[in-house]
mmCIF file of C-alpha atoms in Angstrom:
data_model
loop_
_atom_site.group_PDB
_atom_site.id
_atom_site.type_symbol
_atom_site.label_atom_id
_atom_site.label_comp_id
_atom_site.label_asym_id
_atom_site.label_seq_id
_atom_site.Cartn_x
_atom_site.Cartn_y
_atom_site.Cartn_z
ATOM 1 C CA MET A 1 35.910 -151.275 77.890
ATOM 2 C CA PRO A 2 35.933 -153.071 74.539
ATOM 3 C CA ALA A 3 32.492 -154.287 73.588
ATOM 4 C CA SER A 4 33.855 -157.846 73.377
ATOM 5 C CA ASP A 5 34.515 -157.760 77.134
ATOM 6 C CA ALA A 6 30.870 -157.304 77.984
ATOM 7 C CA VAL A 7 28.604 -160.090 79.104
ATOM 8 C CA ASP A 8 25.623 -157.784 78.632
ATOM 9 C CA SER A 9 26.252 -154.057 78.389
ATOM 10 C CA GLY A 10 22.648 -153.274 79.298
ATOM 11 C CA PRO A 11 22.288 -149.482 79.692
ATOM 12 C CA TRP A 12 26.030 -148.884 79.333
ATOM 13 C CA ASP A 13 27.484 -147.438 76.121
ATOM 14 C CA ALA A 14 30.395 -149.852 75.788
ATOM 15 C CA LYS A 15 32.253 -147.508 73.432
ATOM 16 C CA VAL A 16 32.599 -144.672 75.935
ATOM 17 C CA GLN A 17 31.522 -145.831 79.408
ATOM 18 C CA GLN A 18 33.157 -148.124 81.953
ATOM 19 C CA TYR A 19 30.999 -151.129 82.806
ATOM 20 C CA HIS A 20 29.766 -151.344 86.387
ATOM 21 C CA GLY A 21 27.402 -153.685 88.188
ATOM 22 C CA GLY A 22 24.100 -152.794 89.806
ATOM 23 C CA GLN A 23 21.958 -152.328 86.692
ATOM 24 C CA ASP A 24 20.259 -155.713 86.227
ATOM 25 C CA TRP A 25 17.801 -155.453 89.123
ATOM 26 C CA ALA A 26 15.516 -152.991 87.311
ATOM 27 C CA HIS A 27 15.091 -155.373 84.364
ATOM 28 C CA ILE A 28 14.289 -158.562 86.308
ATOM 29 C CA ASP A 29 10.595 -159.361 86.802
ATOM 30 C CA ASN A 30 11.267 -161.822 89.651
ATOM 31 C CA PHE A 31 13.898 -159.710 91.406
ATOM 32 C CA VAL A 32 14.789 -160.942 94.912
ATOM 33 C CA GLU A 33 18.169 -159.428 95.876
ATOM 34 C CA ASP A 34 21.097 -157.711 94.177
ATOM 35 C CA PHE A 35 24.253 -159.721 94.797
ATOM 36 C CA SER A 36 26.133 -157.787 92.092
ATOM 37 C CA VAL A 37 26.915 -154.752 94.268
ATOM 38 C CA THR A 38 29.019 -154.640 97.437
ATOM 39 C CA THR A 39 26.524 -152.691 99.533
ATOM 40 C CA ASN A 40 25.671 -153.399 103.161
ATOM 41 C CA ALA A 41 23.451 -156.448 103.660
ATOM 42 C CA PHE A 42 21.299 -154.520 106.137
ATOM 43 C CA GLY A 43 20.069 -152.040 103.552
ATOM 44 C CA MET A 44 19.629 -148.317 104.013
ATOM 45 C CA PRO A 45 19.553 -147.269 107.695
ATOM 46 C CA GLU A 46 16.030 -146.235 108.657
ATOM 47 C CA SER A 47 17.105 -143.143 110.617
ATOM 48 C CA ALA A 48 19.046 -141.750 107.675
ATOM 49 C CA LYS A 49 16.303 -142.707 105.220
ATOM 50 C CA ALA A 50 13.854 -140.685 107.305
ATOM 51 C CA ALA A 51 16.204 -137.694 107.308
ATOM 52 C CA ALA A 52 16.653 -137.930 103.542
ATOM 53 C CA THR A 53 12.913 -138.222 102.978
ATOM 54 C CA HIS A 54 12.298 -135.151 105.139
ATOM 55 C CA ALA A 55 14.946 -133.230 103.178
ATOM 56 C CA ILE A 56 12.977 -133.650 99.949
ATOM 57 C CA GLY A 57 10.702 -130.974 101.388
ATOM 58 C CA HIS A 58 13.635 -128.552 101.196
ATOM 59 C CA SER A 59 14.496 -129.369 97.596
ATOM 60 C CA HIS A 60 13.249 -125.964 96.440
ATOM 61 C CA HIS A 61 16.328 -124.488 98.151
ATOM 62 C CA TYR A 62 19.956 -124.719 97.034
ATOM 63 C CA PRO A 63 22.198 -127.064 99.038
ATOM 64 C CA PRO A 64 24.615 -125.287 101.401
ATOM 65 C CA ALA A 65 27.728 -124.269 99.487
ATOM 66 C CA ASP A 66 29.944 -125.267 102.427
ATOM 67 C CA GLN A 67 28.312 -128.731 102.637
ATOM 68 C CA GLU A 68 27.495 -128.117 106.299
ATOM 69 C CA PRO A 69 26.592 -129.543 108.732
ATOM 70 C CA ALA A 70 27.133 -132.868 106.926
ATOM 71 C CA ARG A 71 30.811 -132.211 106.264
ATOM 72 C CA SER A 72 31.539 -131.509 109.932
ATOM 73 C CA SER A 73 29.495 -134.554 110.953
ATOM 74 C CA LEU A 74 31.557 -136.798 108.667
ATOM 75 C CA ALA A 75 34.773 -135.225 109.998
ATOM 76 C CA ARG A 76 33.635 -136.086 113.515
ATOM 77 C CA PHE A 77 32.947 -139.658 112.370
ATOM 78 C CA LEU A 78 36.452 -139.988 110.894
ATOM 79 C CA TRP A 79 38.244 -138.209 113.759
ATOM 80 C CA PRO A 80 36.133 -138.534 116.935
ATOM 81 C CA THR A 81 38.329 -136.523 119.311
ATOM 82 C CA ASP A 82 37.871 -132.743 119.468
ATOM 83 C CA ALA A 83 41.527 -131.939 118.859
ATOM 84 C CA GLU A 84 41.955 -134.322 115.942
ATOM 85 C CA CYS A 85 38.709 -133.273 114.272
ATOM 86 C CA ALA A 86 39.562 -129.580 114.539
ATOM 87 C CA ALA A 87 43.018 -130.175 113.092
ATOM 88 C CA GLU A 88 41.938 -132.344 110.160
ATOM 89 C CA LYS A 89 38.455 -131.166 109.083
ATOM 90 C CA ASP A 90 39.734 -128.569 106.634
ATOM 91 C CA ARG A 91 41.312 -131.338 104.540
ATOM 92 C CA LEU A 92 37.912 -132.982 103.886
ATOM 93 C CA ILE A 93 35.518 -132.355 101.004
ATOM 94 C CA LEU A 94 32.350 -134.162 99.879
ATOM 95 C CA GLY A 95 31.419 -135.150 96.339
ATOM 96 C CA ASN A 96 28.652 -136.566 94.176
ATOM 97 C CA GLY A 97 29.840 -140.097 94.808
ATOM 98 C CA ALA A 98 33.508 -141.010 94.978
ATOM 99 C CA SER A 99 33.609 -141.017 91.168
ATOM 100 C CA GLU A 100 33.358 -137.222 90.963
ATOM 101 C CA LEU A 101 36.247 -136.774 93.375
ATOM 102 C CA ILE A 102 38.374 -139.459 91.729
ATOM 103 C CA ASP A 103 38.082 -137.603 88.442
ATOM 104 C CA LEU A 104 38.803 -134.213 90.013
ATOM 105 C CA VAL A 105 41.947 -135.441 91.789
ATOM 106 C CA ILE A 106 43.304 -137.151 88.686
ATOM 107 C CA ARG A 107 42.631 -134.033 86.598
ATOM 108 C CA MET A 108 44.729 -132.051 89.091
ATOM 109 C CA ALA A 109 47.581 -134.579 89.190
ATOM 110 C CA PRO A 110 50.947 -134.041 87.493
ATOM 111 C CA ALA A 111 50.916 -135.091 83.849
ATOM 112 C CA GLY A 112 52.754 -138.237 82.864
ATOM 113 C CA THR A 113 52.348 -141.795 84.063
ATOM 114 C CA TRP A 114 49.639 -143.597 86.044
ATOM 115 C CA LYS A 115 49.998 -146.854 87.971
ATOM 116 C CA PRO A 116 47.421 -149.084 89.662
ATOM 117 C CA GLY A 117 47.792 -150.967 92.938
ATOM 118 C CA PRO A 118 49.675 -154.264 93.208
ATOM 119 C CA PHE A 119 46.615 -156.492 92.834
ATOM 120 C CA ARG A 120 45.421 -158.513 89.841
ATOM 121 C CA ALA A 121 42.414 -156.261 89.305
ATOM 122 C CA GLN A 122 40.899 -153.241 90.990
ATOM 123 C CA TYR A 123 37.966 -150.829 90.632
ATOM 124 C CA LYS A 124 38.289 -149.421 87.116
ATOM 125 C CA GLU A 125 37.206 -145.805 87.649
ATOM 126 C CA TYR A 126 40.799 -144.735 88.338
ATOM 127 C CA GLU A 127 42.077 -146.197 85.093
ATOM 128 C CA ARG A 128 39.155 -144.725 83.159
ATOM 129 C CA SER A 129 39.907 -141.246 84.458
ATOM 130 C CA ALA A 130 43.659 -141.579 83.870
ATOM 131 C CA ARG A 131 43.082 -142.746 80.312
ATOM 132 C CA ASN A 132 40.633 -139.908 79.631
ATOM 133 C CA ASN A 133 43.184 -137.407 80.925
ATOM 134 C CA GLY A 134 45.903 -138.608 78.557
ATOM 135 C CA MET A 135 48.162 -140.378 81.036
ATOM 136 C CA ASP A 136 50.464 -143.209 80.073
ATOM 137 C CA LEU A 137 49.319 -146.348 81.863
ATOM 138 C CA LEU A 138 51.956 -148.458 83.603
ATOM 139 C CA ALA A 139 51.563 -152.146 84.402
ATOM 140 C CA THR A 140 50.878 -153.252 87.956
ATOM 141 C CA ASP A 141 54.114 -155.228 88.219
ATOM 142 C CA THR A 142 56.508 -152.687 86.718
ATOM 143 C CA PRO A 143 59.201 -151.411 89.101
ATOM 144 C CA ASP A 144 58.834 -147.930 87.589
ATOM 145 C CA LYS A 145 57.437 -145.186 89.769
ATOM 146 C CA ALA A 146 54.537 -143.103 88.435
ATOM 147 C CA ASN A 147 53.391 -139.490 88.564
ATOM 148 C CA ILE A 148 50.151 -140.743 90.036
ATOM 149 C CA ALA A 149 49.569 -144.084 91.746
ATOM 150 C CA CYS A 150 46.100 -145.320 92.696
ATOM 151 C CA ILE A 151 45.405 -148.230 95.019
ATOM 152 C CA VAL A 152 42.065 -149.602 96.195
ATOM 153 C CA ASN A 153 42.567 -150.960 99.729
ATOM 154 C CA PRO A 154 40.767 -153.204 100.566
ATOM 155 C CA CYS A 155 40.756 -154.065 96.880
ATOM 156 C CA ASN A 156 37.466 -154.415 95.076
ATOM 157 C CA PRO A 157 36.970 -156.970 93.541
ATOM 158 C CA THR A 158 39.877 -159.254 94.557
ATOM 159 C CA GLY A 159 39.579 -158.831 98.337
ATOM 160 C CA ASP A 160 43.313 -158.192 98.767
ATOM 161 C CA TYR A 161 44.286 -155.922 101.628
ATOM 162 C CA LEU A 162 47.474 -154.180 102.743
ATOM 163 C CA ASP A 163 47.899 -153.366 106.411
ATOM 164 C CA LEU A 164 49.208 -149.881 107.163
ATOM 165 C CA PRO A 165 52.954 -150.718 107.193
ATOM 166 C CA GLU A 166 52.625 -152.541 103.855
ATOM 167 C CA LEU A 167 50.519 -149.740 102.398
ATOM 168 C CA LYS A 168 53.007 -147.048 103.358
ATOM 169 C CA ARG A 169 55.879 -149.057 101.887
ATOM 170 C CA TRP A 170 53.920 -149.442 98.640
ATOM 171 C CA ILE A 171 53.260 -145.694 98.461
ATOM 172 C CA ASP A 172 56.909 -144.880 99.067
ATOM 173 C CA ALA A 173 58.029 -147.339 96.369
ATOM 174 C CA ASN A 174 55.607 -146.445 93.587
ATOM 175 C CA VAL A 175 55.222 -142.675 93.240
ATOM 176 C CA LEU A 176 57.672 -140.133 91.862
ATOM 177 C CA PRO A 177 58.703 -137.054 93.855
ATOM 178 C CA GLY A 178 56.083 -134.362 93.334
ATOM 179 C CA GLY A 179 53.477 -136.949 92.410
ATOM 180 C CA TYR A 180 50.034 -137.921 93.669
ATOM 181 C CA VAL A 181 48.846 -141.037 95.489
ATOM 182 C CA VAL A 182 45.150 -141.878 95.708
ATOM 183 C CA VAL A 183 44.192 -144.523 98.267
ATOM 184 C CA ASP A 184 40.602 -145.735 97.997
ATOM 185 C CA GLU A 185 39.443 -146.865 101.437
ATOM 186 C CA SER A 186 35.754 -147.198 100.590
ATOM 187 C CA MET A 187 35.578 -150.678 102.126
ATOM 188 C CA GLN A 188 37.957 -149.946 105.028
ATOM 189 C CA PRO A 189 35.191 -149.064 107.569
ATOM 190 C CA TRP A 190 33.984 -152.674 107.401
ATOM 191 C CA HIS A 191 37.238 -153.699 109.102
ATOM 192 C CA SER A 192 36.011 -153.534 112.698
ATOM 193 C CA PRO A 193 34.908 -151.055 115.372
ATOM 194 C CA GLY A 194 38.589 -150.085 115.456
ATOM 195 C CA PHE A 195 38.764 -149.360 111.725
ATOM 196 C CA ARG A 196 40.057 -145.816 112.238
ATOM 197 C CA ALA A 197 43.346 -147.047 113.681
ATOM 198 C CA HIS A 198 43.867 -149.180 110.548
ATOM 199 C CA SER A 199 43.018 -146.358 108.136
ATOM 200 C CA LEU A 200 45.450 -144.049 106.397
ATOM 201 C CA THR A 201 43.292 -141.163 107.653
ATOM 202 C CA SER A 202 44.929 -141.761 111.050
ATOM 203 C CA GLN A 203 48.463 -141.411 109.676
ATOM 204 C CA HIS A 204 48.816 -137.629 109.885
ATOM 205 C CA GLY A 205 52.579 -137.681 110.364
ATOM 206 C CA PHE A 206 53.157 -139.943 107.364
ATOM 207 C CA VAL A 207 50.992 -137.809 105.061
ATOM 208 C CA LYS A 208 52.741 -134.640 106.216
ATOM 209 C CA GLN A 209 56.182 -136.191 105.835
ATOM 210 C CA MET A 210 55.484 -137.407 102.299
ATOM 211 C CA LEU A 211 54.332 -133.924 101.287
ATOM 212 C CA GLU A 212 57.162 -131.994 102.945
ATOM 213 C CA GLU A 213 60.071 -134.302 102.138
ATOM 214 C CA GLN A 214 59.105 -135.700 98.704
ATOM 215 C CA GLY A 215 56.355 -133.363 97.519
ATOM 216 C CA VAL A 216 54.067 -136.392 97.303
ATOM 217 C CA ALA A 217 50.387 -135.586 97.856
ATOM 218 C CA VAL A 218 48.387 -138.416 99.479
ATOM 219 C CA PHE A 219 44.599 -138.420 98.992
ATOM 220 C CA VAL A 220 42.240 -140.846 100.763
ATOM 221 C CA VAL A 221 38.935 -141.462 98.980
ATOM 222 C CA HIS A 222 35.739 -142.962 100.406
ATOM 223 C CA SER A 223 32.546 -143.971 98.676
ATOM 224 C CA TRP A 224 30.013 -143.901 101.515
ATOM 225 C CA THR A 225 27.269 -145.438 99.405
ATOM 226 C CA LYS A 226 28.469 -149.004 100.052
ATOM 227 C CA LEU A 227 28.746 -148.924 103.845
ATOM 228 C CA TRP A 228 25.387 -147.207 104.253
ATOM 229 C CA CYS A 229 23.683 -148.799 101.229
ATOM 230 C CA CYS A 230 22.701 -145.590 99.414
ATOM 231 C CA THR A 231 24.296 -145.915 95.973
ATOM 232 C CA GLY A 232 21.417 -144.021 94.365
ATOM 233 C CA LEU A 233 22.203 -140.932 96.447
ATOM 234 C CA ARG A 234 25.809 -140.567 95.170
ATOM 235 C CA LEU A 235 27.892 -139.664 98.183
ATOM 236 C CA GLY A 236 31.662 -139.680 98.531
ATOM 237 C CA SER A 237 34.514 -137.809 100.175
ATOM 238 C CA VAL A 238 38.234 -137.267 99.910
ATOM 239 C CA VAL A 239 40.700 -136.426 102.669
ATOM 240 C CA CYS A 240 43.355 -134.259 101.048
ATOM 241 C CA PRO A 241 46.993 -133.908 102.094
ATOM 242 C CA SER A 242 46.435 -130.252 103.021
ATOM 243 C CA ALA A 243 43.752 -127.584 103.226
ATOM 244 C CA ASP A 244 45.249 -125.989 100.102
ATOM 245 C CA HIS A 245 44.689 -129.194 98.143
ATOM 246 C CA MET A 246 41.106 -129.302 99.402
ATOM 247 C CA ARG A 247 40.519 -125.728 98.213
ATOM 248 C CA ALA A 248 41.978 -126.585 94.812
ATOM 249 C CA ILE A 249 39.391 -129.346 94.462
ATOM 250 C CA LYS A 250 36.634 -127.021 95.661
ATOM 251 C CA LYS A 251 37.671 -124.469 93.035
ATOM 252 C CA ALA A 252 37.350 -127.059 90.251
ATOM 253 C CA GLN A 253 34.235 -128.772 91.609
ATOM 254 C CA VAL A 254 30.868 -127.929 90.093
ATOM 255 C CA PRO A 255 28.896 -125.918 92.701
ATOM 256 C CA TRP A 256 26.226 -127.772 94.680
ATOM 257 C CA SER A 257 27.348 -131.164 93.417
ATOM 258 C CA VAL A 258 25.992 -132.843 96.581
ATOM 259 C CA ASN A 259 22.238 -132.393 96.865
ATOM 260 C CA VAL A 260 20.172 -131.621 99.966
ATOM 261 C CA VAL A 261 18.871 -135.187 100.240
ATOM 262 C CA ALA A 262 22.355 -136.736 100.261
ATOM 263 C CA LEU A 263 23.642 -134.143 102.730
ATOM 264 C CA ALA A 264 20.758 -134.787 105.123
ATOM 265 C CA PHE A 265 21.295 -138.536 104.835
ATOM 266 C CA LEU A 266 24.996 -138.197 105.676
ATOM 267 C CA ASP A 267 24.418 -135.850 108.582
ATOM 268 C CA ALA A 268 22.066 -138.399 110.148
ATOM 269 C CA VAL A 269 23.744 -141.684 109.266
ATOM 270 C CA VAL A 270 27.086 -141.009 110.949
ATOM 271 C CA ALA A 271 25.251 -140.998 114.292
ATOM 272 C CA ASP A 272 23.663 -144.436 113.773
ATOM 273 C CA ASP A 273 26.112 -146.483 115.825
ATOM 274 C CA ALA A 274 23.688 -149.407 116.228
ATOM 275 C CA TYR A 275 23.654 -149.944 112.469
ATOM 276 C CA LEU A 276 27.439 -150.156 112.340
ATOM 277 C CA GLN A 277 27.617 -152.442 115.354
ATOM 278 C CA LYS A 278 25.366 -155.030 113.694
ATOM 279 C CA THR A 279 27.306 -154.582 110.439
ATOM 280 C CA TRP A 280 30.607 -155.399 112.173
ATOM 281 C CA GLN A 281 29.030 -158.265 114.078
ATOM 282 C CA MET A 282 27.104 -160.038 111.314
ATOM 283 C CA THR A 283 28.962 -159.371 108.052
ATOM 284 C CA PRO A 284 31.876 -161.762 108.830
ATOM 285 C CA VAL A 285 29.433 -164.361 110.154
ATOM 286 C CA TRP A 286 27.225 -164.325 107.060
ATOM 287 C CA ARG A 287 30.265 -164.167 104.803
ATOM 288 C CA GLN A 288 31.859 -167.235 106.370
ATOM 289 C CA GLN A 289 28.573 -169.137 106.225
ATOM 290 C CA THR A 290 28.309 -168.431 102.494
ATOM 291 C CA VAL A 291 31.954 -169.344 101.862
ATOM 292 C CA SER A 292 31.446 -172.644 103.706
ATOM 293 C CA ARG A 293 28.296 -173.468 101.759
ATOM 294 C CA ILE A 294 30.008 -172.719 98.443
ATOM 295 C CA ALA A 295 32.943 -174.929 99.443
ATOM 296 C CA GLN A 296 30.565 -177.791 100.191
ATOM 297 C CA MET A 297 28.696 -177.454 96.892
ATOM 298 C CA PHE A 298 31.700 -176.681 94.689
ATOM 299 C CA PRO A 299 34.927 -177.882 96.325
ATOM 300 C CA GLU A 300 36.932 -176.952 93.239
ATOM 301 C CA TRP A 301 35.970 -173.264 93.507
ATOM 302 C CA GLU A 302 38.164 -170.783 95.403
ATOM 303 C CA CYS A 303 36.795 -167.922 97.513
ATOM 304 C CA HIS A 304 39.031 -164.894 98.000
ATOM 305 C CA GLY A 305 39.045 -161.912 100.367
ATOM 306 C CA ARG A 306 39.368 -160.957 104.020
ATOM 307 C CA ASP A 307 36.642 -162.147 106.363
ATOM 308 C CA PHE A 308 35.353 -158.630 107.163
ATOM 309 C CA LEU A 309 34.562 -157.713 103.559
ATOM 310 C CA SER A 310 31.054 -157.246 102.192
ATOM 311 C CA TRP A 311 31.624 -159.467 99.164
ATOM 312 C CA ILE A 312 33.250 -162.726 98.022
ATOM 313 C CA TRP A 313 35.464 -162.976 94.926
ATOM 314 C CA VAL A 314 34.941 -166.507 93.610
ATOM 315 C CA ASP A 315 37.075 -168.356 91.073
ATOM 316 C CA THR A 316 34.951 -171.079 89.472
ATOM 317 C CA LYS A 317 38.017 -172.328 87.522
ATOM 318 C CA SER A 318 35.966 -172.361 84.305
ATOM 319 C CA GLU A 319 34.777 -169.644 81.935
ATOM 320 C CA ASP A 320 31.775 -171.735 80.988
ATOM 321 C CA VAL A 321 30.830 -172.442 84.606
ATOM 322 C CA ALA A 322 31.142 -168.750 85.488
ATOM 323 C CA ARG A 323 28.960 -167.780 82.532
ATOM 324 C CA ARG A 324 26.302 -170.319 83.515
ATOM 325 C CA ALA A 325 26.453 -169.244 87.169
ATOM 326 C CA ILE A 326 25.770 -165.653 86.105
ATOM 327 C CA GLU A 327 22.867 -166.696 83.876
ATOM 328 C CA LEU A 328 21.301 -168.914 86.550
ATOM 329 C CA ALA A 329 21.589 -166.225 89.211
ATOM 330 C CA ARG A 330 19.938 -163.631 87.001
ATOM 331 C CA ALA A 331 17.139 -166.022 86.061
ATOM 332 C CA ALA A 332 16.458 -166.622 89.767
ATOM 333 C CA GLY A 333 16.248 -162.889 90.491
ATOM 334 C CA VAL A 334 19.573 -162.706 92.345
ATOM 335 C CA PRO A 335 22.125 -161.193 89.904
ATOM 336 C CA VAL A 336 25.856 -161.510 90.632
ATOM 337 C CA ARG A 337 28.784 -159.589 89.140
ATOM 338 C CA SER A 338 30.749 -161.164 86.311
ATOM 339 C CA GLY A 339 34.530 -161.015 86.510
ATOM 340 C CA LEU A 340 34.786 -160.614 82.737
ATOM 341 C CA PRO A 341 33.711 -157.057 81.816
ATOM 342 C CA GLY A 342 36.245 -154.529 83.002
ATOM 343 C CA TYR A 343 38.211 -156.904 85.222
ATOM 344 C CA ASN A 344 39.039 -159.450 82.488
ATOM 345 C CA HIS A 345 38.770 -162.421 84.866
ATOM 346 C CA PRO A 346 36.303 -164.631 82.998
ATOM 347 C CA THR A 347 36.379 -167.546 85.454
ATOM 348 C CA PHE A 348 35.403 -165.300 88.398
ATOM 349 C CA VAL A 349 32.143 -164.046 89.826
ATOM 350 C CA ARG A 350 31.665 -161.595 92.668
ATOM 351 C CA LEU A 351 28.759 -161.863 95.068
ATOM 352 C CA ALA A 352 27.770 -159.609 97.922
ATOM 353 C CA VAL A 353 27.369 -160.810 101.482
ATOM 354 C CA ARG A 354 23.661 -161.159 102.161
ATOM 355 C CA GLU A 355 21.478 -162.634 104.879
ATOM 356 C CA PRO A 356 21.019 -166.415 104.722
ATOM 357 C CA THR A 357 17.505 -166.608 103.250
ATOM 358 C CA LYS A 358 18.639 -164.566 100.223
ATOM 359 C CA VAL A 359 21.725 -166.754 99.878
ATOM 360 C CA ASP A 360 19.395 -169.768 99.826
ATOM 361 C CA VAL A 361 17.826 -168.459 96.611
ATOM 362 C CA LEU A 362 21.198 -167.996 94.943
ATOM 363 C CA LEU A 363 22.621 -171.358 95.947
ATOM 364 C CA ASP A 364 19.398 -173.162 95.024
ATOM 365 C CA ALA A 365 19.749 -171.657 91.545
ATOM 366 C CA TRP A 366 23.345 -172.863 91.355
ATOM 367 C CA ARG A 367 22.386 -176.449 92.101
ATOM 368 C CA ALA A 368 21.755 -176.744 88.369
ATOM 369 C CA LEU A 369 25.509 -176.410 87.849
#
């Protein structure tokens, strides 16, 4: 990220690191709530927090090299039936956040060209890794196919979303034979209680067909730190196109990259169905309430994104207004994410879905606009 793109680089080294939100909270004396990250409004689940806290007592031991039982527990969460779980588990591997796995997959990909998803902006970690690995970057709207194509779906920050038929058509149209496709579904579990049926992890025949007929390897990445509000733990996974691809990642992965605390958290959190039920029930309600209140206060602004998402991508229509909105939010202890650094959308801000009393603080601060 060029230094000129930064609103405030804070702890980031703008010459070598990709800007990301979630840093302001530690430097705000009157901190109330972090609207700059797309984590779950309900915070860290208490059952999993207890398991993680207990696991600290085992920190004098190495984590299990096979990532068990957390890996099997996550496999059961993704594929609840016995037959499906048994058939697919060997394609799954955990990582120190999704970022570690993103970088490992892109390092393994065929050399050549890289292409992002079809949206105006998306999470920048894929581009950062491709650039660092010497790939030629293609534009979003080019008809050219790439050696590796990466799509964030649902797309963070824009809120765009491709349903499965659209997603499979995009994959087929944008990757060269023998290439890689990485689909980031980190925000997909917010979809609904039926999210699995809308996820590419359910499309076993399609993934197999792409690999056997075109040599195209399809990887599905998840960052679990957003859904379960544990970004400080660093916890991600990737579903590989085959067990051989999973073993190739394991061979390149630094041993014990997922610590005992994160593994214990994951093993416990996948069983907390009540937490997910209230997430699916209340997130769209609170999101729509916030969208409606913004529309009343600022009718010229546009809010983007599907109703199930944990954030709102807001176009203020003015670079100056966006800058002032960011400054006012930070001053009130409720930082939001600027659309300028990384995404290069200077009229936009992104704010997380939060419970109404926290939204009151943010919108009260914006009355000065």
